[in-house]
C-alpha positions as semicolon CSV with decimal commas, in nm:
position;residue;x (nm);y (nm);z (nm)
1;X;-1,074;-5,707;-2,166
2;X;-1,375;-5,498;-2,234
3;X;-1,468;-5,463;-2,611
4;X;-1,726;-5,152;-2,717
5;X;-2,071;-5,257;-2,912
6;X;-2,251;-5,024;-2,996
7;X;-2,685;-5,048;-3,071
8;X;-2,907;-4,802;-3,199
9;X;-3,247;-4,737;-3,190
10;X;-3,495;-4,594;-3,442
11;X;-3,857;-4,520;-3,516
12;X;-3,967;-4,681;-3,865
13;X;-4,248;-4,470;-3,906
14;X;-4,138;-4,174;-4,057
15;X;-4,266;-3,905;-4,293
16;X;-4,315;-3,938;-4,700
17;X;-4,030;-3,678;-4,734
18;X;-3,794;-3,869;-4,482
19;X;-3,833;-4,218;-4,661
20;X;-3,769;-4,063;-4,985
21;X;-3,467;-3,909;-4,918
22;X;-3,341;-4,240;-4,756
23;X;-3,497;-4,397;-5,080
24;X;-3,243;-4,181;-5,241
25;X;-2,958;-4,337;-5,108
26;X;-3,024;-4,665;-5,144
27;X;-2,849;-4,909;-5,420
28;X;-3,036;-5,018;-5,727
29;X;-3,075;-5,405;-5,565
30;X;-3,187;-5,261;-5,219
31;X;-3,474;-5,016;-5,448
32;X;-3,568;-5,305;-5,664
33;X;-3,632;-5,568;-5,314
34;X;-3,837;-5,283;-5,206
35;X;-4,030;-5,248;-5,499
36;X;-4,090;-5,617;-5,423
37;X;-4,335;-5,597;-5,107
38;X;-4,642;-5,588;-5,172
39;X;-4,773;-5,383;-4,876
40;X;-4,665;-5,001;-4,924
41;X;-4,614;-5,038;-4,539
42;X;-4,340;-5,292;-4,520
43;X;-4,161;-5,076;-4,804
44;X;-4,162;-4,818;-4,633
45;X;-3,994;-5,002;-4,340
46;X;-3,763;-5,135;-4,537
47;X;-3,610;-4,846;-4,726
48;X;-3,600;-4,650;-4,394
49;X;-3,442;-4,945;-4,260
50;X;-3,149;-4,969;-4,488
51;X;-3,115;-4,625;-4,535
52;X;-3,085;-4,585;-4,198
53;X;-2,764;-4,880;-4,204
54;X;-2,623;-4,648;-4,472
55;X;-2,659;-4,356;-4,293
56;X;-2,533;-4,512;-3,950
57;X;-2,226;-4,700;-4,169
58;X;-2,151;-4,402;-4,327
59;X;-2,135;-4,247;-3,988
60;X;-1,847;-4,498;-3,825
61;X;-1,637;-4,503;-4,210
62;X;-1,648;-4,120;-4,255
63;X;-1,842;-4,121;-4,637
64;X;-2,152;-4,077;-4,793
65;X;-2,362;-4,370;-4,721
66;X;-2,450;-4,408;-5,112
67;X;-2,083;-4,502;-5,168
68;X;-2,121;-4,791;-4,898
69;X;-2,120;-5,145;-5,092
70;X;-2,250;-5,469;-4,907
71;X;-2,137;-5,830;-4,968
72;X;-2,408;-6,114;-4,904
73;X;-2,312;-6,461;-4,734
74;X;-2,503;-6,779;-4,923
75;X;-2,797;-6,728;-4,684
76;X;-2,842;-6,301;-4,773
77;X;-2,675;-6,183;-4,428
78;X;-2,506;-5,844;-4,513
79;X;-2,130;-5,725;-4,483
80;X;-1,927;-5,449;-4,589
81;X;-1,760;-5,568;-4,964
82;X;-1,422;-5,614;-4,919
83;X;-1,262;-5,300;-5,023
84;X;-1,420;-5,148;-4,672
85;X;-1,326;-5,423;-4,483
86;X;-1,007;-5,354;-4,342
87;X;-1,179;-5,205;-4,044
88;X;-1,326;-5,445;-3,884
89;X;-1,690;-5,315;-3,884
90;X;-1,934;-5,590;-3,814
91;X;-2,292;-5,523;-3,800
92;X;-2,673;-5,640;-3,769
93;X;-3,015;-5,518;-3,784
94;X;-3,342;-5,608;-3,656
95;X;-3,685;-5,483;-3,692
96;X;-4,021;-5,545;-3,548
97;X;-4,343;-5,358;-3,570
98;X;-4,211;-4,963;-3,606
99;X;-3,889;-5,006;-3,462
100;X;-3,523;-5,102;-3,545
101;X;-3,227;-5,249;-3,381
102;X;-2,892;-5,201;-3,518
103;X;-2,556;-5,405;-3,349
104;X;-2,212;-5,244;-3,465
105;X;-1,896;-5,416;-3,346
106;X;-1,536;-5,437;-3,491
107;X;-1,330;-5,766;-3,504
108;X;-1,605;-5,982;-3,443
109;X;-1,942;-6,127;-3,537
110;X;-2,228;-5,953;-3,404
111;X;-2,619;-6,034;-3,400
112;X;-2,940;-5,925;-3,275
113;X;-3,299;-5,967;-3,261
114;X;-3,596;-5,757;-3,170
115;X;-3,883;-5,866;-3,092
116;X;-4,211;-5,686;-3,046
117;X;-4,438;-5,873;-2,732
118;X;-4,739;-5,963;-2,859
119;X;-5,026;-6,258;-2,747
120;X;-4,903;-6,587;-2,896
121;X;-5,150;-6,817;-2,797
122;X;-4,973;-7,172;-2,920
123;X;-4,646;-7,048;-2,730
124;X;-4,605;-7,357;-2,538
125;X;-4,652;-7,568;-2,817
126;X;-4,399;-7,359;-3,049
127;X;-4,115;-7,386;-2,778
128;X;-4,197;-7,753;-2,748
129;X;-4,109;-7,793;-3,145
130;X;-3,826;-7,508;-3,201
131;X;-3,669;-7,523;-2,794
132;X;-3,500;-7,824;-2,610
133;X;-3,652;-7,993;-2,390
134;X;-3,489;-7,824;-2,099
135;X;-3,608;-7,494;-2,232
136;X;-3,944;-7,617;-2,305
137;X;-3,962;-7,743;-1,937
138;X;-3,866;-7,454;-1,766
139;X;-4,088;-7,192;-1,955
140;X;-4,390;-7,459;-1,855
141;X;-4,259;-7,464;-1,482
142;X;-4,325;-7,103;-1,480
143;X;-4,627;-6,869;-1,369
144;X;-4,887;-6,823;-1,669
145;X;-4,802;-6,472;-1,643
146;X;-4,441;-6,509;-1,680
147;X;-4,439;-6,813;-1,975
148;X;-4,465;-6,533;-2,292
149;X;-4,188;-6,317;-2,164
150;X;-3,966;-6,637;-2,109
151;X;-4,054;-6,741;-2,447
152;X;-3,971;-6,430;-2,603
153;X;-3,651;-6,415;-2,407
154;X;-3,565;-6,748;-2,537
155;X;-3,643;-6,669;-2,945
156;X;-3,482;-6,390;-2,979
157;X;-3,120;-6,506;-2,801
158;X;-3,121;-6,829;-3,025
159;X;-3,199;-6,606;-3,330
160;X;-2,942;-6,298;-3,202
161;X;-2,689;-6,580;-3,227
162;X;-2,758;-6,769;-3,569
163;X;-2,808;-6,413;-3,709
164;X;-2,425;-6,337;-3,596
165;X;-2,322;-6,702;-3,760
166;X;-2,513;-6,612;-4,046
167;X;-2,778;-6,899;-4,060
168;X;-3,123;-6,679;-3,943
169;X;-3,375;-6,972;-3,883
170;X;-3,220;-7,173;-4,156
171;X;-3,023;-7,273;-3,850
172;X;-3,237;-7,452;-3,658
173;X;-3,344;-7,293;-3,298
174;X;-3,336;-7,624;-3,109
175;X;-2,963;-7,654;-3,186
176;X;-2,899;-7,354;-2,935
177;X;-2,966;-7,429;-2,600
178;X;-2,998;-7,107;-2,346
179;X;-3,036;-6,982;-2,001
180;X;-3,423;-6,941;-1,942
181;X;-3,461;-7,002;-1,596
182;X;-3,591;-6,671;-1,384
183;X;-3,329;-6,456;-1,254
184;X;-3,028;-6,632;-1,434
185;X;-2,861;-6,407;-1,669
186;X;-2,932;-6,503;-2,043
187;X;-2,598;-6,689;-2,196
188;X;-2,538;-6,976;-2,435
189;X;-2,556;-7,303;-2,264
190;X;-2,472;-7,522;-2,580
191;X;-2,456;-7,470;-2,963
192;X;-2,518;-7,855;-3,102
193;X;-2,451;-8,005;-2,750
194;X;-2,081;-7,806;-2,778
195;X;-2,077;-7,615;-2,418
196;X;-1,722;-7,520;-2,529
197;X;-1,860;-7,403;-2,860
198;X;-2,145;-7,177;-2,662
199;X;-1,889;-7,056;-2,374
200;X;-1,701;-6,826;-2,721
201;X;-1,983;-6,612;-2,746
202;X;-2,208;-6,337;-2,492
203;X;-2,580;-6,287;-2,458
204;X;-2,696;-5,938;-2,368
205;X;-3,055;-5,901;-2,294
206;X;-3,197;-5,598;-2,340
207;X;-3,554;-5,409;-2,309
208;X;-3,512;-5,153;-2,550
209;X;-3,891;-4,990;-2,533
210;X;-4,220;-5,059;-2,397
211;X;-4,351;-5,388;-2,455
212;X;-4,008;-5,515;-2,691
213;X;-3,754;-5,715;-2,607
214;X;-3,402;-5,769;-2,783
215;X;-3,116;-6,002;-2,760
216;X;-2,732;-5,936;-2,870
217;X;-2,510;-6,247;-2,912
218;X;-2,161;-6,097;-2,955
219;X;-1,837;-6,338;-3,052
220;X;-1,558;-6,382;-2,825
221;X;-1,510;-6,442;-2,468
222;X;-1,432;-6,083;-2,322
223;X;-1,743;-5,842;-2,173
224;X;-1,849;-5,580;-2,396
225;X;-1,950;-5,250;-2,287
226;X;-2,255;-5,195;-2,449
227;X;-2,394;-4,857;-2,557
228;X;-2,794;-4,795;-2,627
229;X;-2,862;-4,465;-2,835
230;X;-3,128;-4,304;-3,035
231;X;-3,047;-4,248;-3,417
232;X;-3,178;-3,967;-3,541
233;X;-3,278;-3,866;-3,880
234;X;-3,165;-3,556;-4,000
C-alpha cells in the first residue's frame, strides 16, 4: 500500500515586508522565542519559518493559519493541539542555511533533516564518536572525495528519524544504525540493536538543491509516494 508524503521547499531569505506579515501571524510564544535570538538573521529565519508551517497547515486544514494551535512533546517537538487532531496531520520541519524542509503526512510520524554541505574538517573523527562502528568503517573505506557526502548522508537519516520519535539529538545518533555503503539505498538497519524495531520505518534520501542534502524517515512499513514542491509566498 502506497501512503502520500508530501515536502516542501522554501527560500528563508525573504523581504522586510514578507517576514512581517508572517510575523503577523505568528502566536505570542512563537514572537517572544524570536525576540530571543540574538542575531536579527536567525529571527528572521525563524519567523519565516513558522509562518511558513502556519501558512502550509492552514493550507491542508482549510483556516487561517493564526487560528492553528501547536502542542509540544517534553523535548519541544511540535503537533497540532488536540482539538485539530482528528485528522491525522503529522508534520516536520528543517532548516539549514536559507532554506527549509517541511514533511506532512497523515496517520503517522514523520521526520526530516536538511542539511546544508559544507567542509567539516574533523568528519572522521565526529562519525567515529556519534556513528557505529560499522558506519564509521565504511565512510573511512571510502574515496576522500566521497567520505563528506557519506557523512552527511549518514547525519541527517539518524536525525530524520529521532526527529519523527521526537528525541532530536537528545536521542543519541549511535543508537541508529543505517545503510551507508555506496550504491545501497539509505534504510534503517537497527534502532538500539532492534532490526525489527528499524524494519517499521522508511528512509528517503533526497537532494533537494545544490550542494544540500535531506533525509525523510517516515513510520510504517508501506512505500510512500513522495511529492517535492516549491511553497510560495504570496
Amino acid at each position: 500500500m502506497t501512503k502520500k508524503v508530501d515536502l516542501w521547499l522554501v527560500n528563508l531569505d525573504l523581504s522586510a515586508d514578507k517576514i512581517e506579515e508572517l510575523a503577523h501571524i505568528l502566536s505570542a510564544d512563537e514572537k517572544a522565542r524570536a525576540e530571543r535570538f540574538y542575531f536579527q538573521q536567525h529571527r528572521h529565519r525563524y519567523i519565516v519559518a513558522r509562518g511558513t508551517l502556519r501558512r502550509i497547515l492552514g493550507h491542508y486544514l482549510a483556516i487561517a493559519p493564526n487560528r492553528i494551535e501547536f502542542e509540544y512533546s517534553s523535548r519541544g517537538k511540535p503537533k497540532l493541539a488536540q482539538s485539530f487532531g482528528a485528522n491525522g496531520m503529522q508534520f516536520n520541519l528543517s532548516h539549514s542555511q536559507d532554506l527549509a524542509l517541511y514533511g506532512f503526512a497523515r496517520d503517522r510520524a514523520i521526520g526530516v533533516d536538511l542539511e546544508y554541505i559544507r567542509p567539516i574538517t574533523d568528519a572522521q573523527t565526529i562519525a567515529q564518536r556519534f556513528f557505529s562502528a560499522r558506519e564509521s568503517a565504511i565512510i573511512d573505506a571510502l574515496p576522500e572525495s566521497e567520505r563528506l557526502m557519506a557523512f552527511f548522508r549518514g547525519w541527517t537519516a539518524k536525525e530524520a528519524y529521532l526527529k519523527a520519535t521526537g528525541d532530536g539529538l537528545a536521542g543519541s545518533l549511535d543508537r541508529v544504525e543505517v545503510s551507508l555503503a555506496p550504491n545501497e539505498p539509505m534504510r534503517l538497519l537497527a534502532i538500539d540493536g532492534d532490526v525489527q524495531a528499524a524494519a517499521r520505518w522508511h528512509l528517503h534520501a533526497i537532494a533537494p538543491a545544490t550542494n544540500y542534502v535531506a533525509t525523510v524517515a517516515v513510520e510504517g512499513q508501506s512505500n510512500s509516494q513522495l511529492t517535492i514542491r516549491n511553497w510560495q509566498l504570496s
